[in-house]
Coordinates of C-alpha atoms in Angstrom, one line a residue:
Chain A
M1 CA 0.0 0.0 0.0
N2 CA 1.5 3.3 -1.1
I3 CA 0.7 6.1 1.3
V4 CA 1.0 9.8 0.9
V5 CA 0.9 11.9 4.0
C6 CA 0.0 15.6 3.5
G7 CA 1.5 17.4 6.5
K8 CA 2.1 21.0 7.4
I9 CA 5.2 22.4 9.0
I10 CA 4.4 25.3 11.1
P11 CA 6.1 27.9 13.4
A12 CA 7.2 26.0 16.5
S13 CA 4.9 26.1 19.5
T14 CA 7.5 28.0 21.5
V15 CA 7.4 30.9 19.0
T16 CA 5.2 34.0 19.7
I17 CA 3.1 34.6 16.7
E18 CA 3.7 38.0 14.9
L19 CA 1.2 39.4 12.5
D20 CA 2.3 41.3 9.4
P21 CA -0.1 44.2 8.9
N22 CA 0.8 44.4 5.2
T23 CA 0.3 40.9 4.1
K24 CA -2.3 40.3 6.9
R25 CA -0.7 37.0 7.5
M26 CA 1.4 35.4 10.2
V27 CA 5.2 36.1 9.9
R28 CA 6.8 32.8 8.9
K29 CA 10.1 34.0 7.4
G30 CA 13.1 33.6 9.8
V31 CA 11.0 31.8 12.4
T32 CA 11.9 28.3 13.8
H33 CA 9.5 25.7 12.3
E34 CA 8.5 22.2 13.4
L35 CA 6.4 19.4 12.0
D36 CA 2.9 20.2 13.2
P37 CA 2.0 17.7 16.0
A38 CA -1.3 17.1 14.1
A39 CA 0.7 16.2 11.0
A40 CA 3.1 14.0 13.0
S41 CA 0.1 11.9 14.0
A42 CA -0.8 11.4 10.3
V43 CA 2.9 10.5 9.6
E44 CA 2.9 8.0 12.5
E45 CA -0.4 6.4 11.3
G46 CA 1.1 6.1 7.8
L47 CA 4.2 4.5 9.1
R48 CA 2.2 2.0 11.2
L49 CA 0.1 1.0 8.2
S50 CA 3.1 0.6 5.9
E51 CA 4.9 -1.5 8.5
K52 CA 1.8 -3.8 8.6
H53 CA 0.9 -3.8 4.9
G54 CA 4.1 -2.9 3.1
G55 CA 4.6 0.0 0.7
A56 CA 6.3 3.3 1.0
V57 CA 5.3 6.5 2.8
T58 CA 5.8 9.8 1.1
L59 CA 5.4 13.2 2.7
V60 CA 4.0 16.0 0.6
T61 CA 4.2 19.5 2.1
M62 CA 4.2 23.2 1.0
G63 CA 6.0 26.0 2.6
I64 CA 9.0 28.4 2.7
S65 CA 12.5 27.1 3.0
E66 CA 12.2 27.3 6.8
V67 CA 10.0 24.1 6.7
T68 CA 12.9 21.9 5.7
I69 CA 13.7 21.1 9.4
G70 CA 10.2 19.5 9.7
I71 CA 10.6 17.5 6.5
R72 CA 13.9 16.1 7.9
N73 CA 12.0 15.2 11.1
A74 CA 9.4 13.2 9.1
L75 CA 12.1 11.5 7.1
A76 CA 13.9 10.6 10.4
M77 CA 10.7 9.1 11.7
G78 CA 10.8 6.7 8.8
V79 CA 9.1 8.4 5.8
A80 CA 10.8 7.2 2.6
S81 CA 10.9 10.4 0.6
A82 CA 9.4 13.9 0.6
V83 CA 7.9 16.4 -1.9
H84 CA 8.3 20.1 -1.1
I85 CA 6.3 22.7 -2.9
L86 CA 8.5 25.7 -2.6
D87 CA 7.7 28.8 -4.6
D88 CA 7.2 32.5 -3.6
A89 CA 4.3 32.6 -6.0
V90 CA 2.2 30.3 -3.8
A91 CA 2.4 32.6 -0.8
G92 CA -1.1 33.8 0.2
S93 CA -2.8 30.8 -1.4
D94 CA -6.3 30.2 0.0
T95 CA -7.3 26.7 0.9
L96 CA -8.4 25.8 -2.6
G97 CA -5.1 27.0 -4.1
T98 CA -3.3 24.9 -1.5
A99 CA -5.4 21.9 -2.2
K100 CA -4.8 22.3 -6.0
L101 CA -1.0 22.4 -5.5
L102 CA -1.1 19.4 -3.1
A103 CA -3.3 17.4 -5.4
A104 CA -1.0 18.0 -8.4
A105 CA 2.0 16.9 -6.3
I106 CA 0.3 13.8 -5.0
K107 CA -0.7 12.7 -8.5
K108 CA 3.0 12.6 -9.5
Q109 CA 3.3 9.2 -7.7
P110 CA 1.2 6.1 -7.3
F111 CA -0.9 6.1 -4.1
D112 CA -3.6 4.0 -2.4
L113 CA -4.1 6.2 0.6
V114 CA -3.7 9.9 1.4
L115 CA -3.4 10.7 5.1
C116 CA -4.0 14.2 6.5
A117 CA -4.5 15.8 9.8
T118 CA -8.1 17.0 10.5
E119 CA -6.7 20.5 10.7
S120 CA -3.4 22.2 11.2
S121 CA -2.4 23.5 14.6
D122 CA -1.8 27.0 13.2
S123 CA -4.5 28.0 10.7
Y124 CA -7.1 25.5 12.1
S125 CA -9.4 25.9 9.0
G126 CA -9.9 22.1 8.5
I127 CA -10.8 22.8 4.8
V128 CA -8.0 21.5 2.7
H129 CA -8.5 17.7 3.1
G130 CA -12.1 17.9 1.9
Q131 CA -11.1 19.9 -1.2
L132 CA -8.1 17.6 -1.8
A133 CA -10.4 14.5 -1.9
Q134 CA -12.7 16.3 -4.4
L135 CA -9.7 17.2 -6.6
L136 CA -8.3 13.7 -6.5
G137 CA -11.8 12.2 -7.0
I138 CA -11.5 9.9 -4.0
P139 CA -13.7 9.4 -0.9
A140 CA -12.7 11.2 2.2
L141 CA -13.1 9.6 5.6
T142 CA -12.6 12.1 8.4
F143 CA -12.2 12.6 12.2
A144 CA -10.6 9.2 12.3
K145 CA -9.5 8.0 15.8
E146 CA -8.7 4.5 14.5
V147 CA -7.7 3.3 11.1
T148 CA -7.5 -0.3 9.7
A149 CA -6.8 -1.4 6.2
D150 CA -7.8 -4.8 4.8
G151 CA -7.1 -5.7 1.1
G152 CA -8.5 -2.9 -1.0
R153 CA -10.7 -1.5 1.8
I154 CA -10.2 1.0 4.6
S155 CA -12.2 1.2 7.8
I156 CA -12.1 4.0 10.4
H157 CA -13.7 4.9 13.7
R158 CA -15.0 8.4 13.1
Q159 CA -15.5 10.5 16.2
S160 CA -19.1 11.5 16.5
E161 CA -21.0 13.9 18.8
N162 CA -21.7 11.1 21.3
G163 CA -19.5 8.2 20.4
Y164 CA -18.1 7.0 17.1
D165 CA -19.2 5.7 13.7
V166 CA -17.5 2.8 11.9
V167 CA -17.0 4.1 8.3
E168 CA -15.7 2.1 5.4
S169 CA -14.7 2.7 1.8
T170 CA -12.6 1.2 -1.0
L171 CA -9.1 2.4 -1.8
P172 CA -7.9 4.8 -3.0
A173 CA -9.2 7.1 -0.3
L174 CA -8.2 10.0 1.9
V175 CA -8.3 9.7 5.6
A176 CA -8.1 12.7 8.0
V177 CA -6.9 11.6 11.4
S178 CA -7.7 13.2 14.8
S179 CA -4.8 14.4 16.8
G180 CA -5.1 11.9 19.6
I181 CA -5.1 8.9 17.3
N182 CA -1.6 7.8 18.3
E183 CA 1.6 8.9 20.0
P184 CA 4.0 9.9 17.2
R185 CA 7.4 8.2 17.6
Y186 CA 10.6 10.2 18.3
P187 CA 13.3 9.9 15.6
Q188 CA 16.1 7.6 16.6
L189 CA 19.8 8.4 15.8
K190 CA 19.7 5.8 13.0
G191 CA 16.7 7.4 11.5
I192 CA 18.2 10.8 11.7
M193 CA 21.4 9.6 9.9
A194 CA 19.3 7.9 7.2
A195 CA 17.2 10.9 6.7
K196 CA 20.2 12.9 5.5
K197 CA 20.4 10.6 2.4
K198 CA 16.7 10.6 1.6
E199 CA 15.4 12.5 -1.3
I200 CA 13.4 15.8 -1.1
K201 CA 11.9 16.6 -4.5
V202 CA 11.3 20.3 -4.9
Y203 CA 8.5 21.6 -7.1
T204 CA 7.3 25.1 -8.1
A205 CA 3.7 25.8 -9.1
A206 CA 4.8 25.8 -12.7
D207 CA 6.4 22.3 -12.3
L208 CA 3.0 21.2 -11.1
G209 CA 1.2 22.7 -14.2
L210 CA -0.5 25.4 -12.2
A211 CA -0.6 28.9 -13.7
A212 CA 0.3 31.9 -11.5
D213 CA -3.4 33.1 -11.4
Q214 CA -4.6 29.8 -10.0
V215 CA -2.6 30.0 -6.8
G216 CA -1.2 32.5 -4.3
E217 CA -3.1 35.7 -3.5
K218 CA -4.2 36.2 -7.1
G219 CA -6.1 32.8 -7.2
A220 CA -7.7 33.3 -3.8
R221 CA -11.5 33.4 -3.6
E222 CA -11.4 34.7 -0.1
K223 CA -9.7 37.9 0.9
V224 CA -8.6 38.9 4.4
L225 CA -9.5 42.6 4.9
T226 CA -8.2 43.1 8.4
I227 CA -6.4 41.0 11.0
G228 CA -6.0 41.8 14.7
R229 CA -5.8 40.4 18.2
P230 CA -8.9 39.0 19.8
P231 CA -10.3 41.0 22.7
K232 CA -9.0 39.6 26.1
R233 CA -11.2 39.0 29.1
E234 CA -10.4 41.2 32.0
A235 CA -8.1 39.4 34.4
G236 CA -9.5 39.1 37.9
K237 CA -7.9 38.3 41.2
V238 CA -5.1 35.8 41.6
V239 CA -4.2 34.4 45.0
T240 CA -1.6 31.9 46.1
D241 CA -2.9 28.9 48.0
E242 CA -1.8 28.8 51.6
G243 CA -4.2 26.1 52.6
E244 CA -7.3 28.3 52.1
G245 CA -7.4 28.4 48.3
G246 CA -10.2 26.0 47.8
K247 CA -12.4 27.8 50.3
Q248 CA -11.5 31.2 48.8
I249 CA -12.8 30.2 45.4
A250 CA -16.0 28.9 47.0
D251 CA -16.4 32.1 49.0
F252 CA -15.8 34.2 45.9
L253 CA -18.4 32.3 43.9
A254 CA -20.9 32.7 46.8
E255 CA -20.1 36.4 46.9
I256 CA -20.9 37.0 43.2
K257 CA -23.9 34.7 43.6
V258 CA -22.9 32.1 41.0
I259 CA -23.5 29.4 43.6
Chain B
M1 CA -28.3 34.2 -14.8
S2 CA -30.5 36.1 -12.4
E3 CA -29.0 38.0 -9.5
A4 CA -28.3 35.9 -6.5
N5 CA -30.8 36.7 -3.8
G6 CA -31.7 35.4 -0.3
I7 CA -30.0 34.0 2.7
L8 CA -30.2 30.2 2.7
I9 CA -29.8 28.3 6.0
V10 CA -28.8 24.7 5.8
G11 CA -30.8 23.0 8.5
E12 CA -29.7 20.0 10.6
L13 CA -32.2 17.8 12.4
I14 CA -31.9 15.9 15.7
D15 CA -34.8 13.4 16.2
A16 CA -36.8 15.1 13.5
R17 CA -36.6 18.5 15.1
L18 CA -34.4 21.5 14.2
S19 CA -31.1 21.4 16.0
S20 CA -30.2 24.3 18.2
V21 CA -27.5 25.4 15.8
T22 CA -30.1 25.6 13.0
S23 CA -32.2 27.9 15.1
E24 CA -29.1 30.1 15.8
L25 CA -28.4 30.3 12.1
L26 CA -32.0 31.3 11.4
N27 CA -31.5 34.2 13.9
A28 CA -28.1 35.2 12.4
G29 CA -29.6 34.8 8.9
G30 CA -32.6 36.8 9.8
Q31 CA -30.5 39.8 10.9
L32 CA -28.6 39.6 7.6
A33 CA -31.8 39.3 5.6
A34 CA -33.2 42.5 7.3
S35 CA -30.1 44.6 6.6
L36 CA -29.9 43.4 3.0
G37 CA -33.6 43.5 2.3
Q38 CA -33.5 39.9 1.1
P39 CA -35.6 36.9 2.1
L40 CA -34.6 34.2 4.6
Y41 CA -34.8 30.6 3.4
A42 CA -34.0 27.3 4.9
V43 CA -33.3 23.9 3.3
L44 CA -33.9 20.6 5.1
L45 CA -32.6 17.3 4.0
G46 CA -33.8 13.8 4.8
T47 CA -37.3 12.4 5.2
N48 CA -40.3 13.3 7.4
L49 CA -39.4 17.0 7.3
Q50 CA -42.9 18.5 7.8
N51 CA -42.6 19.4 11.5
A52 CA -39.1 20.7 11.3
A53 CA -40.2 22.8 8.3
Q54 CA -42.9 24.4 10.4
E55 CA -40.4 25.1 13.1
A56 CA -38.1 26.8 10.6
M57 CA -41.0 29.0 9.5
S58 CA -41.9 30.0 13.0
N59 CA -38.1 30.8 13.4
G60 CA -38.4 33.3 10.5
A61 CA -37.9 31.4 7.2
S62 CA -40.3 32.6 4.5
K63 CA -39.6 29.6 2.3
V64 CA -38.4 26.1 3.3
F65 CA -36.9 23.9 0.6
L66 CA -37.3 20.2 1.3
A67 CA -34.8 17.8 -0.3
E68 CA -36.3 14.5 0.5
H69 CA -34.2 11.4 0.1
P70 CA -33.6 8.4 2.4
L71 CA -29.8 8.6 2.0
L72 CA -29.9 12.1 3.5
N73 CA -31.0 10.6 6.9
E74 CA -27.5 9.3 7.2
E75 CA -24.5 11.5 8.1
Q76 CA -23.2 10.8 4.6
V77 CA -21.3 13.9 3.4
E78 CA -21.2 13.1 -0.3
A79 CA -24.9 12.6 -0.5
H80 CA -25.5 15.9 1.4
V81 CA -23.1 17.8 -0.9
T82 CA -24.8 16.4 -4.0
A83 CA -28.2 17.4 -2.8
L84 CA -27.1 20.8 -1.5
Q85 CA -25.4 21.6 -4.8
Q86 CA -28.7 21.0 -6.6
V87 CA -30.7 23.1 -4.2
A88 CA -28.2 26.0 -4.2
E89 CA -28.2 26.0 -8.1
Q90 CA -31.9 26.2 -8.1
V91 CA -32.3 28.8 -5.3
Q92 CA -29.2 30.9 -6.1
P93 CA -28.9 32.5 -2.7
S94 CA -26.4 35.4 -2.1
I95 CA -25.4 33.9 1.3
L96 CA -25.5 30.3 2.4
L97 CA -25.0 29.5 6.1
I98 CA -24.0 26.2 7.6
G99 CA -23.5 25.3 11.2
R100 CA -19.9 24.4 12.1
T101 CA -21.0 21.0 13.4
Q102 CA -19.3 17.7 12.6
L103 CA -21.3 17.4 9.4
G104 CA -21.1 21.1 8.6
R105 CA -17.4 21.3 8.8
E106 CA -17.2 18.7 6.0
L107 CA -20.1 20.1 3.9
G108 CA -18.8 23.6 3.7
P109 CA -15.5 23.0 1.9
R110 CA -17.0 20.4 -0.4
L111 CA -20.0 22.5 -1.3
A112 CA -17.8 25.6 -1.9
F113 CA -15.6 23.5 -4.2
R114 CA -18.6 22.2 -6.2
L115 CA -20.1 25.6 -6.6
R116 CA -16.6 27.1 -7.4
V117 CA -16.9 29.7 -4.7
G118 CA -15.0 30.7 -1.6
L119 CA -15.7 29.8 2.0
A120 CA -15.2 31.3 5.4
Q121 CA -15.0 28.7 8.1
D122 CA -15.8 29.1 11.8
A123 CA -17.5 32.5 11.8
V124 CA -17.9 34.3 15.1
A125 CA -19.5 37.4 13.7
L126 CA -21.3 38.4 10.5
T127 CA -22.0 41.9 9.2
V128 CA -23.0 43.5 6.0
E129 CA -20.6 46.1 4.7
P130 CA -22.5 49.3 4.0
G131 CA -22.4 50.3 0.3
T132 CA -20.9 47.2 -1.2
Q133 CA -23.5 45.0 0.6
R134 CA -20.7 42.4 0.9
L135 CA -20.8 40.0 3.8
L136 CA -17.9 40.5 6.3
V137 CA -17.0 37.4 8.2
T138 CA -15.0 37.5 11.4
R139 CA -13.2 34.3 12.1
P140 CA -10.4 33.2 14.5
V141 CA -7.2 32.3 12.8
Y142 CA -3.8 31.0 13.9
G143 CA -5.3 28.9 16.7
G144 CA -7.3 31.8 18.1
N145 CA -4.2 34.1 18.3
A146 CA -5.8 36.5 15.8
L147 CA -9.2 37.5 14.4
A148 CA -9.5 38.0 10.7
V149 CA -12.2 39.8 8.8
V150 CA -12.7 38.1 5.4
T151 CA -14.8 38.6 2.4
M152 CA -15.6 36.2 -0.5
K153 CA -15.4 37.2 -4.1
R154 CA -18.2 35.1 -5.5
K155 CA -21.8 34.2 -4.7
P156 CA -23.1 32.4 -2.8
Q157 CA -20.9 33.5 0.0
I158 CA -20.6 30.3 2.0
V159 CA -20.0 30.5 5.7
T160 CA -19.8 27.9 8.5
V161 CA -20.9 29.5 11.7
R162 CA -19.6 28.5 15.1
P163 CA -22.3 27.1 17.4
K164 CA -23.5 29.1 20.4
V165 CA -22.2 32.4 19.1
F166 CA -25.6 33.6 18.1
E167 CA -28.8 33.3 20.2
A168 CA -31.4 30.9 18.9
A169 CA -34.2 32.5 16.9
T170 CA -37.4 33.1 18.8
N171 CA -40.2 30.8 17.4
D172 CA -42.8 33.5 17.4
K173 CA -42.8 34.5 13.7
T174 CA -46.2 34.3 12.1
T175 CA -44.8 34.0 8.6
E176 CA -47.1 32.2 6.2
G177 CA -44.2 30.2 4.9
E178 CA -44.1 28.4 1.6
L179 CA -42.9 24.8 1.3
V180 CA -41.0 23.9 -1.8
R181 CA -40.0 20.4 -2.7
V182 CA -36.8 20.0 -4.6
A183 CA -36.4 16.7 -6.5
V184 CA -32.8 15.9 -5.7
E185 CA -31.0 13.2 -7.6
I186 CA -28.3 11.2 -5.7
P187 CA -26.7 8.6 -7.9
N188 CA -25.5 5.5 -6.1
S189 CA -22.0 6.2 -7.4
V190 CA -21.8 9.3 -5.3
V191 CA -21.9 7.3 -2.1
R192 CA -18.4 5.7 -1.8
S193 CA -18.1 5.5 1.9
R194 CA -20.7 4.0 4.2
V195 CA -21.4 4.2 7.9
V196 CA -21.6 0.5 8.8
E197 CA -22.2 1.0 12.5
R198 CA -23.0 3.8 14.9
V199 CA -21.7 3.4 18.5
A200 CA -23.2 5.7 21.1
Q201 CA -21.2 6.1 24.3
E202 CA -23.8 7.4 26.7
T203 CA -22.8 9.9 29.3
A204 CA -24.3 9.8 32.7
G205 CA -25.6 13.0 34.1
V206 CA -25.7 16.4 32.5
K207 CA -24.5 17.0 28.9
M208 CA -21.4 19.1 28.9
E209 CA -22.6 21.5 26.2
E210 CA -25.8 22.2 28.2
A211 CA -24.4 22.2 31.7
R212 CA -24.7 25.3 33.9
V213 CA -21.3 24.5 35.5
V214 CA -18.4 22.8 33.8
G215 CA -15.2 21.5 35.5
G216 CA -12.4 21.2 33.0
G217 CA -9.2 19.3 33.5
G218 CA -5.9 19.7 31.6
R219 CA -2.5 18.3 31.1
G220 CA -1.5 19.2 34.6
L221 CA -3.8 16.5 36.1
G222 CA -1.2 14.0 35.0
G223 CA -3.5 11.0 34.3
P224 CA -7.1 9.7 34.1
A225 CA -7.7 9.1 37.8
P226 CA -7.9 12.8 38.8
F227 CA -10.9 13.3 36.6
A228 CA -12.9 11.5 39.3
E229 CA -12.1 14.4 41.6
L230 CA -13.5 16.8 39.1
E231 CA -16.5 14.6 38.7
K232 CA -17.3 14.9 42.4
L233 CA -17.1 18.6 42.3
A234 CA -19.2 18.9 39.1
K235 CA -21.8 16.5 40.4
L236 CA -22.2 18.6 43.5
L237 CA -22.9 21.7 41.4
G238 CA -25.2 19.8 39.0
G239 CA -22.5 20.2 36.3
A240 CA -20.4 18.2 33.9
V241 CA -16.8 17.5 33.3
G242 CA -14.7 18.5 30.3
A243 CA -11.1 18.6 29.2
S244 CA -8.4 20.3 27.2
R245 CA -7.0 18.8 24.1
P246 CA -3.7 17.5 25.7
A247 CA -5.8 15.6 28.3
C248 CA -7.9 14.0 25.5
D249 CA -4.9 13.3 23.2
A250 CA -3.2 11.5 26.1
G251 CA -6.3 9.3 26.4
W252 CA -7.2 10.3 29.9
I253 CA -10.8 11.2 28.9
D254 CA -12.8 10.6 25.8
P255 CA -12.4 13.1 23.0
R256 CA -16.1 13.9 23.0
F257 CA -15.4 15.9 26.2
Q258 CA -12.8 18.1 24.5
I259 CA -13.4 21.8 24.9
G260 CA -11.8 24.2 22.4
L261 CA -11.3 25.1 18.8
T262 CA -11.2 21.4 17.7
G263 CA -13.6 20.2 20.3
K264 CA -16.9 21.6 21.7
T265 CA -17.9 25.1 22.6
I266 CA -19.4 25.6 26.0
T267 CA -21.2 28.6 27.5
P268 CA -21.8 27.8 31.1
E269 CA -22.5 30.2 34.0
L270 CA -19.3 28.9 35.6
Y271 CA -16.2 27.2 34.2
I272 CA -13.7 25.8 36.6
A273 CA -10.4 25.3 34.8
V274 CA -8.1 22.9 36.7
A275 CA -4.5 22.4 35.6
I276 CA -5.3 24.0 32.3
S277 CA -2.8 26.5 31.0
G278 CA -5.3 28.5 29.0
A279 CA -3.9 28.2 25.4
C280 CA -6.0 30.2 23.0
Q281 CA -7.1 27.0 21.3
H282 CA -8.8 26.0 24.5
M283 CA -10.1 29.4 25.4
A284 CA -11.9 29.5 22.0
G285 CA -14.2 26.8 23.3
C286 CA -14.9 28.3 26.8
S287 CA -14.6 32.1 26.4
G288 CA -18.4 32.2 26.3
A289 CA -18.5 31.2 30.0
K290 CA -19.9 33.9 32.2
V291 CA -17.4 33.3 35.0
I292 CA -14.1 31.5 34.8
V293 CA -12.2 30.4 37.9
A294 CA -8.8 28.7 37.6
V295 CA -6.5 26.5 39.6
N296 CA -2.9 26.1 38.3
H297 CA 0.5 25.6 39.8
D298 CA 2.1 28.1 37.3
T299 CA 1.8 31.7 38.3
E300 CA 2.4 32.7 34.7
A301 CA -0.3 30.5 33.3
E302 CA -2.3 32.3 30.6
I303 CA -5.6 31.2 32.2
F304 CA -5.0 33.6 35.1
K305 CA -5.3 36.5 32.6
Q306 CA -8.8 35.4 31.7
A307 CA -10.1 34.1 35.0
R308 CA -12.2 36.2 37.4
Y309 CA -10.6 34.4 40.3
G310 CA -7.5 32.2 40.2
V311 CA -5.6 30.2 42.8
V312 CA -2.0 29.4 42.3
G313 CA -1.1 26.1 43.9
D314 CA -1.5 22.3 43.9
W315 CA -4.8 21.2 42.5
R316 CA -4.5 18.0 44.7
K317 CA -5.0 20.2 47.7
I318 CA -7.2 22.9 46.3
V319 CA -9.8 21.0 44.5
P320 CA -10.8 18.7 47.4
A321 CA -10.9 21.7 49.7
F322 CA -13.0 23.6 47.1
T323 CA -15.4 20.6 46.9
E324 CA -15.7 20.5 50.7
A325 CA -16.4 24.2 50.9
I326 CA -19.1 23.9 48.2
R327 CA -20.6 20.9 50.0
E328 CA -21.0 23.1 53.1
L329 CA -22.4 26.0 51.1
V330 CA -25.1 24.0 49.3
S331 CA -26.2 22.0 52.4

């Protein structure tokens, strides 16, 4: 089973996000990046499936040159090779532009299964995988908290409002996994060494057959007008527990008549 | 092609009744309809839709489109998208609102793709720009670190709306609504994945999303056992227990109790955040709480900037003492 994992590499969780008032986007250039933990779960699931059923795992990602560190991390985890869509012209792509680029890159190799995160930990839109499945013409199984493959079929446990649904389809298919589906492995030294020799193919939008007006800001159907910080709640009183902390909260709640 | 007109609400049903989110959309849509001078419509999908259609009308819809098909009783995304595409092409609304529910989150992107239009996901505010009459959508981005105002270039302007942001519509409209049946065609080839089993994991006590008091536990609890402590406290207050994403991802509590951007949105009178740092992804799901109190060992925890009352210290000592003090107060 050949598996493509679409994963995003995002500013590290330790980085304080800066907003650029001109582009109305997050500042990514010069910022330390890491493989999105949500994407790491998709990578891990891909590796587990390939260990069980054979076949190679390929990572497909898009981003500025700062994302290379995250690609290396996925390769060190055990991914066989990577595809990096790297092109200034794709900056500001909306979700559809992104999906078009990813779909074109995925189509360049044989695949039975495409794995994605449900949503990235930075933009949180959760839109791309649905569009990607449409573009690839394959069924999408989403919110997966368990994945099993059997012959030409795939079966998942899909998180529902009050439990889960068992959803099945034939392959090829796209599966979007929930973040808690597994505990992604840490790369071992051997993997880190091996990763240095693995191939990262780099494509531009033109390489993928996409014209400049289909991607980037020009191709976007949504436009960001303004961006700013959300309003903060007013901070209240903070006390340090000296044995009375529990009672103090209770008294406060009684005082403002919440209980 | 005629000018796109009307605000179309995509209804969802729970036990043959309008879901609360649908009612919220009818309220939000009604406000947009009033400022644009356009009609408010709803579309319902499934079978036995009569009662829900009446509800939609009393909530303000002047026309309710019924897409009747047995496949639409299942949470089958492709079937829903196929039907909605046909309805949208017939109705040609200027705005189409979908609840950001489990189903809605999947419908939005696919429908936008089929209709070749843009999409704004997870709206927390909707306004009409004076003059241009464009829809301005406010949505959280970068994990709730920022709020963006976006517009869409084509019509219909499709938006998924976060639940519990808008009040539910009042069901006092006397509109003599019109029922319009739309004959939708859903070829079998469309349905390529099937739900073969539905497993409901019943929750004892109050539902988290409806609870007046919610006690949330986070990474700092360190394991599944401490949730029993929160359970005791919540039970005493007639409330429910929830959790942050790290606690759910670690497997300490089922993901259906996850509060936050990826999980559920709660709007209780009181939210008790225990061993939760208060990352914006989490706060996005609980910032509608009237009062937040927090217990955390870290003086610098973000949660203390948002809580009305915070106690710095060890939850192992504070929570049992808090529970005891509540027990005395309520008895």
